[in-house]
């Protein structure tokens, strides 16, 4: 949480007076650089330009509204209130966080709201309003349990969830000693765990907690009450230097916002945007996610099957060969691959082969692993197909004077192909399912996308169910098509 | 009466199992030899040793004067051309229609032109009475029809000798006749034939010689009259009494 | 990183003078509470007691040395240096972080070294030495690439790795705009990605970076050079109030440590402990990990197979039943389960069923999911076995006047069992492989343990290879045993 | 000469395929009926309709005066007890030894005591000449032996009528005799029998009546002499000419 710097509350409080006296002293020495016409300029323009880097929900972020990208978030609502109070229109300029202060100094923007902490360094180049929001740590709980818990100390003997590697994990480890912690990577998984009673609470930054609570009527949040060592985080609005009149005016708006506790509302509505109205829209809303996942899943499977058939044919030939230096490697390969889980093969290819070969992309590694796996199974299917052609067929061919090779090519293989193709179809169908494992190395297949939908909707089970049904529809449809094709072939 | 096939002290062992225990015999050109005997006696194995589909364990198999046991696979392929074989289970190539079944080997082994191979094939199909089935696939034919096609297929290579391994025992009774008829015609045309069968009527009518095989040996040899009417060997008598009783 | 609080460097620098003046002023008013005999007391005792909460590597943590638990880490080495300089012995007391300061005030311990940040709140109750370590952010790179990079800005257009949800991710997102970031959950995976050239650097806290670098000769680290907004983190030693003489003495030791850059050495040796000498020991060292994983894998599989056979028999009976209200549910269940990936079934049971049933443990959920999955396949095996008993057998029984039920029990099922048991054996073997998927919900199976070994050894591929071979040995051995048993049964 | 089995206008359809097209016939007690006819003519289906292993599409099947077509499965089980059946493929219970094959149904259906069932079974095995094989498993027996056990198994239920569906056509020729011998003995003992077979010799010697089935109809009925020596129907003539030609 870098933007909103911690500072020593105690220090500031105790030194507040001295500081102001000191600054006042400096102030008498410092020359007044320019006349302060900042407020006047804005009113003349009739518009106030806000600079922001919209990649920090719930403060500011981009969402699709009626198909168009729009910057939303708490900061935007604060700015809207300010513009309203000033009687001007609000214009939003997006830029990199790094460029925001430069844009202020060069008057490209009039103010910056971007979850920015008023650090001393920054204060040297820009003016700040009063902080309008202080991030706190909260604990998300189930609504019906809210009255059971007061603060972090109410969770003794229970389990709380924390995001692995987060500030909150650290806090909980240190200050919730009698409480078991369950670390998961994704906040959505934590929410899910909470709703399924696996944990009793989730330690999260207040803004995040607010967003989730606003979005899910089964949740509530309480103040964690951590001892933050006297530190606090605050967010303020930055203005160009010497904008006292504007700053003063804005501070009045901020006072109003604080008095009315509007930030809470703002966070709630930002949370709603974050969730893109998941409460009421169905999973259909996310069909692009699922469609993309299906696409990748089918693509991976199709490529893997094609490679698998080519390699599998080679391995089958190898295994059927009488030359030991071809036969045994083929046997070993087939047996080893069939004797180990695909999951570990995917890991091995991604990390192991990636060691020899720079920059192996996850998609490529996933396809290769699935294809290499499939090759072993296809090899056995092909061998089985060849074996299942009655030996009488070869003998008849040999008795006519045809060579072994000729008999294989003209009589055995064409029949074997007809025998094995339903099995190859089944292999394709089972690869559709098996390929789900590549999601562990980050390939954006259907499973990966379902997790993305979980993250976007704050709902755990619905996306799982949808993906499950999609898988079923795909495999079921394909196997029906296969069966029909097979029956048709038999009738021909 | 030249010697077509000559077998000397032929033995064949599968693992521990001595299936052929030293067979001697000669098949002269134009002769029809019928091999009879109880199940498991080694009849099929003997027949398969004649064209080396099965490699003999010891002994000699000579075809038209050449000993086959020492030949390479390639040389054997050339010999097998001249020895047609008909199986109990027909073994038509199920991925091809009747015509292709007949023309495949002539085209690939003898490099015959498509047209020539087809003309010959149709002649043969007419001979076995199945010219109208040339486009049919094996699956759609009755057992008797399949076996007649199989005979035509073997004939398509213009073999010098034909080997039959129980050609009628997988057939429904009313189809047995049509196959035996074709074989009888073949014999009348002067084809050299070695036939393993249980059809005693056929043996009596067509065979020049009947060999009785039991336990890996040829227990008795003779004309059909000698074997059927005056069997000398005890096992022959026993076998015939069972088979002819019905 | 809560313990080491951020504070405003700039603020402190600019206000330093004023602050000291102010404190000096207060100092003249504040009465001196007690005589300072702190240093003298230590020297008389001949031992200095250090309090620490050893759960924060590389600062302090517990490791096994010669089979005994021992507190090690940078802080311990700092304390040893101090004890040596004081000419006394060092005694270490372990306690909760929360109890440390109380222990100081009640003189249970003489000093506290526990990665503690000297916050103002704490300063009210204890004295602090000067900070002896300042955490910085570093970037871990491959040793041979070290000269290519100067700081964070050298990575423009390249990819760096960050731990998902970490402070470092935030930093990199904000201040390394032209650089692609790859987020992974585990530092070990990041290290692996770095060594396999998938990423060019890893942003990590300096102490962590040092530990890894010390442990792996292929790595080096450079200063990230992040703009920390004028903040810094520092770690200092806490003493009871009014221990000026002791503090002064200790500060001298700290000056020496700083002058000689000893913390760097300390971190390196802490890193070695963290890695438990992985550089030279083989994977055999971790056989307990693998053994535990094998145990769990086999246990999950065995339980799942037993449940699978019981349920599978029921489903097979259901599918064979002529009553539609039994037949169709069985068919649907079997087809649906066989049509969806096990991975998604595991997720569904863990989260979905967990929703209805409080506190479903991961192990239980994993076993249930695998068993439910297996049941569908077993049902088809059983049905196949029953189907493959020639219909003539039932007809013969029926023609003797036996009922359908009787015929099934006495004739069909005994034959079916003989036919299916090799398939059931194969199902067991393939479940050993498939069960690897339960690792995604945190069941400590072989895959999970291999990741634990990766984490402990900082080696990526070796544990994968070892686990792969273990899987192969298990499945291969079992299938040989099965084949032999099957052949024996056929001969009987 | 009481009526044992009576079939009236029996039809059976599989999907579109009319396999039986209205069969009428009576089997009196003590009679041996031999059913002959070409493959696919519906002989097996007819036989299986007699004990309702196959459910007739229409028509009546009466056994000892009871119409079977309306009976429940449970009632049918009681009827089937009295109608022994022997199959082309033997169908011995492969998970049991010979003795258990014979005693299973008496014990489970008739609730016979173990000892009584065994004594009876051994008597029957002696009758078919296989008392020494009582502990053997079906797999280790020859086809002829298996079929004789199957006959004994059917007899163990003391049936009133025995149905045979081509009992010898899966056998090697030298085993056919031993099975036919058992059947002949059974007939001499006065057992009522319906036999589907291609063994014309047996039919001639043993049958009281021969039914010729073709295309789902009984085309001709008569004594063996009538059918074999003076067939009236064209199809009968054609069939017999093919089968008897050999
Ligand atoms: N490929 C083989 N491997 C092992 N044993 C074999 C093989 N082929 C045949 N046998 C054995 O050789 C013996 C003789 O078999 P063969 O098929 O030659 O007898 P047959 O006289 O043709 O009998 P049938 O009348 O049943 O066809 C049998 O015991 C059989 O089990
Ligand atoms: N269960 C069944 N389902 C569908 N068709 C059947 C079934 N059983 C028999 N048929 C058909 O009924 C017809 C007569 O069959 P059936 O077995 O009764 O003839 P068959 O006279 O016994 O012949 P064979 O001498 O070959 O045993 C055949 O066309 C067969 O395909
Ligand atoms: Mg044979
Ligand atoms: Mg039949």
mmCIF file of C-alpha atoms in Angstrom, chain A residues 389-407 409-415 418 490 492, chain B residues 48 51 53-54 73 76-78 80-81 83-85 87 90-96 101 104-105 108-109 153-154 157:
data_model
loop_
_atom_site.group_PDB
_atom_site.id
_atom_site.type_symbol
_atom_site.label_atom_id
_atom_site.label_comp_id
_atom_site.label_asym_id
_atom_site.label_seq_id
_atom_site.Cartn_x
_atom_site.Cartn_y
_atom_site.Cartn_z
ATOM 1 C CA UNK A 389 -7.156 -56.710 -36.712
ATOM 2 C CA UNK A 390 -7.572 -60.509 -36.957
ATOM 3 C CA UNK A 391 -4.276 -62.249 -37.673
ATOM 4 C CA UNK A 392 -6.107 -64.107 -40.432
ATOM 5 C CA UNK A 393 -6.037 -60.895 -42.455
ATOM 6 C CA UNK A 394 -2.239 -60.769 -42.486
ATOM 7 C CA UNK A 395 -2.003 -64.487 -43.104
ATOM 8 C CA UNK A 396 -4.341 -64.228 -46.064
ATOM 9 C CA UNK A 397 -2.210 -61.431 -47.489
ATOM 10 C CA UNK A 398 1.045 -63.326 -46.838
ATOM 11 C CA UNK A 399 -0.400 -66.461 -48.426
ATOM 12 C CA UNK A 400 -0.965 -64.432 -51.577
ATOM 13 C CA UNK A 401 2.733 -63.589 -51.704
ATOM 14 C CA UNK A 402 2.477 -60.091 -50.250
ATOM 15 C CA UNK A 403 5.321 -58.878 -48.028
ATOM 16 C CA UNK A 404 4.740 -58.095 -44.350
ATOM 17 C CA UNK A 405 5.111 -54.403 -45.039
ATOM 18 C CA UNK A 406 2.650 -54.536 -47.924
ATOM 19 C CA UNK A 407 0.154 -56.454 -45.835
ATOM 20 C CA UNK A 409 -0.090 -50.956 -45.413
ATOM 21 C CA UNK A 410 -2.898 -52.230 -47.564
ATOM 22 C CA UNK A 411 -4.805 -54.491 -45.218
ATOM 23 C CA UNK A 412 -3.994 -54.016 -41.525
ATOM 24 C CA UNK A 413 -3.589 -50.264 -41.156
ATOM 25 C CA UNK A 414 -6.758 -49.274 -43.052
ATOM 26 C CA UNK A 415 -8.728 -51.661 -40.861
ATOM 27 C CA UNK A 418 -11.419 -47.801 -38.699
ATOM 28 C CA UNK A 490 -20.569 -49.196 -39.409
ATOM 29 C CA UNK A 492 -21.667 -48.047 -44.650
ATOM 30 C CA UNK B 48 0.519 -73.924 -42.678
ATOM 31 C CA UNK B 51 3.672 -72.593 -47.429
ATOM 32 C CA UNK B 53 3.170 -69.472 -42.786
ATOM 33 C CA UNK B 54 4.399 -71.538 -39.838
ATOM 34 C CA UNK B 73 11.236 -64.005 -46.340
ATOM 35 C CA UNK B 76 9.286 -67.094 -49.666
ATOM 36 C CA UNK B 77 6.970 -64.322 -50.816
ATOM 37 C CA UNK B 78 7.687 -65.380 -54.385
ATOM 38 C CA UNK B 80 3.739 -68.276 -51.708
ATOM 39 C CA UNK B 81 2.408 -66.634 -54.848
ATOM 40 C CA UNK B 83 0.520 -71.715 -53.417
ATOM 41 C CA UNK B 84 -3.021 -70.524 -52.910
ATOM 42 C CA UNK B 85 -4.536 -70.939 -49.476
ATOM 43 C CA UNK B 87 -8.942 -70.599 -44.613
ATOM 44 C CA UNK B 90 -12.477 -67.012 -45.100
ATOM 45 C CA UNK B 91 -10.240 -64.043 -44.175
ATOM 46 C CA UNK B 92 -11.465 -61.783 -46.941
ATOM 47 C CA UNK B 93 -9.981 -58.307 -46.619
ATOM 48 C CA UNK B 94 -12.869 -56.615 -44.914
ATOM 49 C CA UNK B 95 -11.794 -53.102 -45.939
ATOM 50 C CA UNK B 96 -12.164 -53.874 -49.639
ATOM 51 C CA UNK B 101 -9.949 -58.463 -52.801
ATOM 52 C CA UNK B 104 -4.968 -56.507 -54.777
ATOM 53 C CA UNK B 105 -2.306 -59.190 -54.825
ATOM 54 C CA UNK B 108 0.934 -55.392 -55.899
ATOM 55 C CA UNK B 109 2.827 -58.675 -56.139
ATOM 56 C CA UNK B 153 -8.941 -64.659 -54.680
ATOM 57 C CA UNK B 154 -6.404 -67.449 -54.285
ATOM 58 C CA UNK B 157 -2.595 -65.468 -58.459
#
